[in-house]
mmCIF file of C-alpha atoms in Angstrom:
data_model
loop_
_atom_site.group_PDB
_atom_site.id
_atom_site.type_symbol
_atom_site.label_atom_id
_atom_site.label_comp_id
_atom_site.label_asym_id
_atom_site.label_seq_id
_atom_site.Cartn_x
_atom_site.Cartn_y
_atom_site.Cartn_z
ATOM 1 C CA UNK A 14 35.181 37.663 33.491
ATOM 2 C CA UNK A 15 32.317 36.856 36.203
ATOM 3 C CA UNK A 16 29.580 39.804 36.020
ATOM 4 C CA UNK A 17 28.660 39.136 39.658
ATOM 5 C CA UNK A 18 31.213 37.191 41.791
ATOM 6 C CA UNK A 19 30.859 35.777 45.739
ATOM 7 C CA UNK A 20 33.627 34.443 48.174
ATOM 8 C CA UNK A 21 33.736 31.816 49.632
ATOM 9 C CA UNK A 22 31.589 29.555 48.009
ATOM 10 C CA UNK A 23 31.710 27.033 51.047
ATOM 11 C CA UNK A 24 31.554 28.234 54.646
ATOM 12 C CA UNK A 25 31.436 25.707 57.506
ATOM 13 C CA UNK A 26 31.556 27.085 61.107
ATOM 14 C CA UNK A 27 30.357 26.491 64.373
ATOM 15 C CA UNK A 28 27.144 28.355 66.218
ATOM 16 C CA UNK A 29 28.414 31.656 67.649
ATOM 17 C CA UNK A 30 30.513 32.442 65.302
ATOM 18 C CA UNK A 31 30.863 35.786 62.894
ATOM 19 C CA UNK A 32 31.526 35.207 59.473
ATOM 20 C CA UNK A 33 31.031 37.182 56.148
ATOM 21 C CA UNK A 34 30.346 36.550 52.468
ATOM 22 C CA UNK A 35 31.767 39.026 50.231
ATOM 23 C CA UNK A 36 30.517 40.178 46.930
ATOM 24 C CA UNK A 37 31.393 41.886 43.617
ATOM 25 C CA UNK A 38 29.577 42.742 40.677
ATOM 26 C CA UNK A 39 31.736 44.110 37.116
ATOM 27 C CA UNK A 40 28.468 44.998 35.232
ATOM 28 C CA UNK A 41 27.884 48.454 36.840
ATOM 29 C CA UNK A 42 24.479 47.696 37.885
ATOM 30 C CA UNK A 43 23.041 50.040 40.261
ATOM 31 C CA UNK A 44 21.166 47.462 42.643
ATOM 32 C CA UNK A 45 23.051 44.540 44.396
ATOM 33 C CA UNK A 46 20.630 41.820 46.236
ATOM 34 C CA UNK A 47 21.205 39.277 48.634
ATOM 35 C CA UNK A 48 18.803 35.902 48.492
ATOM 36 C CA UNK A 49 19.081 33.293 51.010
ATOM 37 C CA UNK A 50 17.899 29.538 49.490
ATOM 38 C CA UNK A 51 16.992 27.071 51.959
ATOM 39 C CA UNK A 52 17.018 23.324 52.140
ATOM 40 C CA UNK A 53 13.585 23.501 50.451
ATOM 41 C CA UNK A 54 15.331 25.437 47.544
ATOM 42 C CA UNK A 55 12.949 28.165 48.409
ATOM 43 C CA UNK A 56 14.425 31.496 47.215
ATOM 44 C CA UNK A 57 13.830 34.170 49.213
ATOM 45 C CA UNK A 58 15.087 37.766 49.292
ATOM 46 C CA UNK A 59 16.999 39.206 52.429
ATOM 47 C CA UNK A 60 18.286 42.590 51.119
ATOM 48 C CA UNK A 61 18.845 44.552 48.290
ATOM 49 C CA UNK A 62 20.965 47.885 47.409
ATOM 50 C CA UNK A 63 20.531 50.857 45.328
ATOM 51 C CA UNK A 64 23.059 53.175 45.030
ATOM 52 C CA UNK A 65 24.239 52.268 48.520
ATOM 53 C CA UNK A 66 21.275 52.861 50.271
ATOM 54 C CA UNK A 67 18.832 50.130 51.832
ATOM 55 C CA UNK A 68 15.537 49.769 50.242
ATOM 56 C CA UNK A 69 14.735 46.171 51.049
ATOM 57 C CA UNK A 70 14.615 44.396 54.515
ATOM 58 C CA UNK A 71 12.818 41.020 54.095
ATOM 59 C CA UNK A 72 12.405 41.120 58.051
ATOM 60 C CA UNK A 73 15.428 39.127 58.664
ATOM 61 C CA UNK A 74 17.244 38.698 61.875
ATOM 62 C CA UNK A 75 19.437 41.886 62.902
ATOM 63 C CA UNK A 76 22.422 39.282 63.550
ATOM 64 C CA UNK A 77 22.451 39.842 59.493
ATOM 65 C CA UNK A 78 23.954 43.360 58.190
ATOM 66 C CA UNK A 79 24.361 44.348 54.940
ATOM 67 C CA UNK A 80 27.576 46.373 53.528
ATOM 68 C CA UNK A 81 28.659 47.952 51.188
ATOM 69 C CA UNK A 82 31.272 49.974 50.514
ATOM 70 C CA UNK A 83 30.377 51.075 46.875
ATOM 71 C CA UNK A 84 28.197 50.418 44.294
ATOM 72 C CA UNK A 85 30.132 47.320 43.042
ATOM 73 C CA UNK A 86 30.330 45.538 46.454
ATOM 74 C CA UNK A 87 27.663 44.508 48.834
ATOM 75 C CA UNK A 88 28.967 42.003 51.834
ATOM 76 C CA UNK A 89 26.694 39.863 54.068
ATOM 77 C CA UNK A 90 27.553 39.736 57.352
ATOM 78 C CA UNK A 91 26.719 37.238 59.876
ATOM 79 C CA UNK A 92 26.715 37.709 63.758
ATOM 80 C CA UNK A 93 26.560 34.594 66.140
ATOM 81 C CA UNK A 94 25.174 32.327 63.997
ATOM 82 C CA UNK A 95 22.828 29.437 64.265
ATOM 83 C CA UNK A 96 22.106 26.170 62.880
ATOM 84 C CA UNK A 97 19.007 27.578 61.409
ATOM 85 C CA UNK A 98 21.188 30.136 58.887
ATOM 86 C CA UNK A 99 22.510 27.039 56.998
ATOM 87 C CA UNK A 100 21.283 27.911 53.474
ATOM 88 C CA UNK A 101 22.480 28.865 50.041
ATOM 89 C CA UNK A 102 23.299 32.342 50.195
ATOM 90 C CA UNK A 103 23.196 34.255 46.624
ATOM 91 C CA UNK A 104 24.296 37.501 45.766
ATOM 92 C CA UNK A 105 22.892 39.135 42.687
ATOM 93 C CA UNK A 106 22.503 42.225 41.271
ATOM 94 C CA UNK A 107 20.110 44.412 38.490
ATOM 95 C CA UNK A 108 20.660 47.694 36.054
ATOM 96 C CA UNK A 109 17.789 48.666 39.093
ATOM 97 C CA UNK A 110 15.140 46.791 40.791
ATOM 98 C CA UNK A 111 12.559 46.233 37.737
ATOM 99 C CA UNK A 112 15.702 44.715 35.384
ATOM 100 C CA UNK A 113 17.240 41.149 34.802
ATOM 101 C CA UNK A 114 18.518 40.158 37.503
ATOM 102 C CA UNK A 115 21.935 38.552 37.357
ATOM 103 C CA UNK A 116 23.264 35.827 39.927
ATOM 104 C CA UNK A 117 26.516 34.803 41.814
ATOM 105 C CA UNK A 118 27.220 30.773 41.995
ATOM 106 C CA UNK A 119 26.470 30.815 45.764
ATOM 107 C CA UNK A 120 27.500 30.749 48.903
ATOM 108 C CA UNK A 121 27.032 27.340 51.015
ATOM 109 C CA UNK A 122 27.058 27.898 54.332
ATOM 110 C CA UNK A 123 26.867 25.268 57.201
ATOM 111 C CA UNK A 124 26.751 26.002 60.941
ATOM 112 C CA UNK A 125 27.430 23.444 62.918
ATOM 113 C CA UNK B 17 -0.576 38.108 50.499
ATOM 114 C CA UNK B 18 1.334 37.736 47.437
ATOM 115 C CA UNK B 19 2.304 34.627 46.131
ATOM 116 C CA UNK B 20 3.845 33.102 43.556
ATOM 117 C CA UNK B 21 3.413 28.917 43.018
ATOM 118 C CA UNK B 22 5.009 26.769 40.623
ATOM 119 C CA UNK B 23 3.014 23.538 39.385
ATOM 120 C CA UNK B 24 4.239 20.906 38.987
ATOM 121 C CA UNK B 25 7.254 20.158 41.660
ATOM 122 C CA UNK B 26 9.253 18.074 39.297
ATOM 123 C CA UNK B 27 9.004 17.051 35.506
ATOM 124 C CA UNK B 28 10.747 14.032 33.747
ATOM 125 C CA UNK B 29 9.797 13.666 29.648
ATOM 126 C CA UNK B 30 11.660 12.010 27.095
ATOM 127 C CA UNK B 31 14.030 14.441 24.661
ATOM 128 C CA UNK B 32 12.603 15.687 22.057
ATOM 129 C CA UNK B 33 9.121 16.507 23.578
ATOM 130 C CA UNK B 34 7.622 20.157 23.981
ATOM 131 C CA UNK B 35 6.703 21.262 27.329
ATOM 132 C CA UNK B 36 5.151 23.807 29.367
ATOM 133 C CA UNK B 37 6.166 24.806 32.931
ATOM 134 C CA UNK B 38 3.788 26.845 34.788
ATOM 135 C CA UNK B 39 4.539 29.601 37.311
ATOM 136 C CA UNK B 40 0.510 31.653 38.871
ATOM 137 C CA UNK B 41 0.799 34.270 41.050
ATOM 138 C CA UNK B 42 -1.772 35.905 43.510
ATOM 139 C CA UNK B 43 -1.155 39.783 42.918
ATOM 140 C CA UNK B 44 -1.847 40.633 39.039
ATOM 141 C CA UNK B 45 -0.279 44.061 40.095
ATOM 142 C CA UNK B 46 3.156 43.207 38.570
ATOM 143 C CA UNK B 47 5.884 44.750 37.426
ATOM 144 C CA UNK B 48 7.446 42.267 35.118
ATOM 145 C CA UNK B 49 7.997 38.630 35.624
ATOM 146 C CA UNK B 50 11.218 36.685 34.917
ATOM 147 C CA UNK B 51 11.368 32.891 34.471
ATOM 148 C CA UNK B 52 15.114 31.434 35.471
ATOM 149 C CA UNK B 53 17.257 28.726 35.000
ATOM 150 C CA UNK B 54 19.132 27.098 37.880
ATOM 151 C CA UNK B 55 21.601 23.549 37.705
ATOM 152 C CA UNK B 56 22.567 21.911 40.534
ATOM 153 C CA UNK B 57 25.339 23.594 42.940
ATOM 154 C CA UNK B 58 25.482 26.799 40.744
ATOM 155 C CA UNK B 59 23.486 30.218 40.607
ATOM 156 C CA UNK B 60 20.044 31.138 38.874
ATOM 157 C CA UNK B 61 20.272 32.151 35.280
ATOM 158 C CA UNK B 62 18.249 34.306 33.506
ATOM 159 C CA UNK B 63 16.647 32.792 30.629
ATOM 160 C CA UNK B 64 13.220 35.529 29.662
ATOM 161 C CA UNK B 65 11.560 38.878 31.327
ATOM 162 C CA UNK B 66 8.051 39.694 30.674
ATOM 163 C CA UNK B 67 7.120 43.224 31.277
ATOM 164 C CA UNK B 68 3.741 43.710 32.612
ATOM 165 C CA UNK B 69 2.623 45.259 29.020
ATOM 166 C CA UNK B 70 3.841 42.505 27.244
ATOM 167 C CA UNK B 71 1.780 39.040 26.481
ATOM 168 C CA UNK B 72 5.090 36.809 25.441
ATOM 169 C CA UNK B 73 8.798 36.944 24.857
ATOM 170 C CA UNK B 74 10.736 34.350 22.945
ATOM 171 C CA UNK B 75 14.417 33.131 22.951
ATOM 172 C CA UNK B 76 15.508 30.490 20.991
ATOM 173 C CA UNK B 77 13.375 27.873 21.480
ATOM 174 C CA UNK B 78 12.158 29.274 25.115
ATOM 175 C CA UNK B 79 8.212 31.066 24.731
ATOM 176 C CA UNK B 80 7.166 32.772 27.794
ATOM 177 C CA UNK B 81 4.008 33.927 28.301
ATOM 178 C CA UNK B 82 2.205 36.134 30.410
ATOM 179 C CA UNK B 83 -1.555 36.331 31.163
ATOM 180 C CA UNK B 84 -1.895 38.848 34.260
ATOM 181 C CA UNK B 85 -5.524 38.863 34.418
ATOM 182 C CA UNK B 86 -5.616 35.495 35.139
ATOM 183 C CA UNK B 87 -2.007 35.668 36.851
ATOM 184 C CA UNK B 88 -0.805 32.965 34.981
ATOM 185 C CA UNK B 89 2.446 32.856 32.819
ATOM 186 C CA UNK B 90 4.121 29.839 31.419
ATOM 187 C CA UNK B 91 7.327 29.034 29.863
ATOM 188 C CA UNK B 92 7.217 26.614 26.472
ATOM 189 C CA UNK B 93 10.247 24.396 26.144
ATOM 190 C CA UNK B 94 10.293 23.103 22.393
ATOM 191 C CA UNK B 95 12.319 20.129 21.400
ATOM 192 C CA UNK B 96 13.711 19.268 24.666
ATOM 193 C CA UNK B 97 17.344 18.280 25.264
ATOM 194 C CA UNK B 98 18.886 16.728 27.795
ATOM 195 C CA UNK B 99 20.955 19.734 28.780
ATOM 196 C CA UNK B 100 17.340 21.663 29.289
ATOM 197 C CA UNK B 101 17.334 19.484 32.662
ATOM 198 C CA UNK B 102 17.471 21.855 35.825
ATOM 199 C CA UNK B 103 15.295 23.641 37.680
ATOM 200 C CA UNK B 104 13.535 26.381 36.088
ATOM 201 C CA UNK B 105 12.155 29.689 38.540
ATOM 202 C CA UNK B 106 9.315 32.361 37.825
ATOM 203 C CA UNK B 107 9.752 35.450 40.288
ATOM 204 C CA UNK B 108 7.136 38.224 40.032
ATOM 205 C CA UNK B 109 8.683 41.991 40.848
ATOM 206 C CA UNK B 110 5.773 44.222 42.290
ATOM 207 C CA UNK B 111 7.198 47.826 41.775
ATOM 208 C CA UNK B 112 4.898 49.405 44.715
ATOM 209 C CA UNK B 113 6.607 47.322 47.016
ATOM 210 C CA UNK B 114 9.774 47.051 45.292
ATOM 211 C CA UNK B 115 9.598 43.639 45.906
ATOM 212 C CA UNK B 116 10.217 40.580 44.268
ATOM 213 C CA UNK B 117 8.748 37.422 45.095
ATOM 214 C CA UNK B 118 10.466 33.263 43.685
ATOM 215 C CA UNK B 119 8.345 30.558 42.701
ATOM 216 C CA UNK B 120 9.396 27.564 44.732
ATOM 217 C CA UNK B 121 10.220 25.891 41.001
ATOM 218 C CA UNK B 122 9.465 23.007 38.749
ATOM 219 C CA UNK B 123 13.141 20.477 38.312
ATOM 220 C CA UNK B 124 12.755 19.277 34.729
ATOM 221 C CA UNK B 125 14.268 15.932 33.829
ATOM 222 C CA UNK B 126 15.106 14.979 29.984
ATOM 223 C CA UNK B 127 15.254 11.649 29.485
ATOM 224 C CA UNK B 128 17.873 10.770 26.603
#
């Protein structure tokens, strides 16, 4: 079974578009993350989740929103996006935020 | 500002050689420190985490060490393979921020 799995793992779409990545974790960790990688394969953090309530914002455009309906999802949406949000998009997640941290395969997404 | 910097980029020794990666980081406040493992096209694996109290942790034949006054820790590879080649991350977790903070990683090459 995959501990933490994402859907889709490749995404191409057009600027302006909305589009979501969905994500599942079976390990019943408390904390779910989401990291975006860029071309650079610089990892950087966007959000994370504890117990369903925000605790990290890495400053990231408001066209991105976080949800999640329980403790085992948390789903990345994307509002009118732009060429600049091509990236790998991981979802991870953590028994809470000082743990291992376990990763999804990845999201690719391309806007074009 | 914290930081967290991975020297060198890229690494390509002939199997069967030890090596050390090296991950430094700018804030010796940490939490704990985790050193990962990511191949090409999939997710980041977890391969050691340091707690801040600790000096090393071993797996296998994986040493990871941790130095925070000098915020240094490094990861010893013994008797490389060629299925050691990937790209290995440090991220640093700072608990006052909840925050956790990628290395932009060293991509290790075994030559057979």
């Amino acid at each position: 079974d995959t501990a933490v799995s994402q859907t889709p793992k490749y995404l191409v779409t057009q600027m302006g578009n909305d589009k979501s990545i969905k994500c599942e974790q079976n390990l019943g960790h408390d904390t779910m993350y989401w990291y975006k990688q860029d071309s650079k394969k610089f990892l950087k953090i966007m959000f994370s989740y504890n117990n369903k309530e925000l605790i990290i914002n890495e400053t990231v455009p408001n066209r991105f929103s976080p949800k999640s309906p329980d403790k085992a999802h948390l789903n990345l949406h994307i509002n009118s996006l732009e060429l600049g949000d091509s990236a790998v998009y991981f979802c991870a997640s953590s028994q809470d935020s000082g743990n291992t941290i376990y990763f999804g395969e990845g999201s690719w997404l391309t806007v074009v | 500002k914290q930081e967290v910097t991975q020297i060198p980029a890229a690494l390509s020794v002939p199997e069967g050689e030890n090596l050390v990666l090296n991950c430094s980081f700018t804030d010796s406040a940490i939490y704990n420190l985790q050193w990962f493992r990511q191949d090409p096209g999939k997710g980041l694996t977890s391969l050691l985490l340091i707690q801040s109290s600790q000096r090393e942790q071993t797996s296998g034949r994986l040493n990871a060490s941790l130095d925070k006054s000098s915020g240094r820790s490094t990861l010893y590879i013994a008797a490389s393979q060629p299925g050691d080649s990937a790209t290995y991350l440090c991220a640093v977790f700072y608990s006052s921020a909840s925050k956790i903070i990628f290395g932009s990683g060293t991509r290790l090459s075994i030559r057979p």
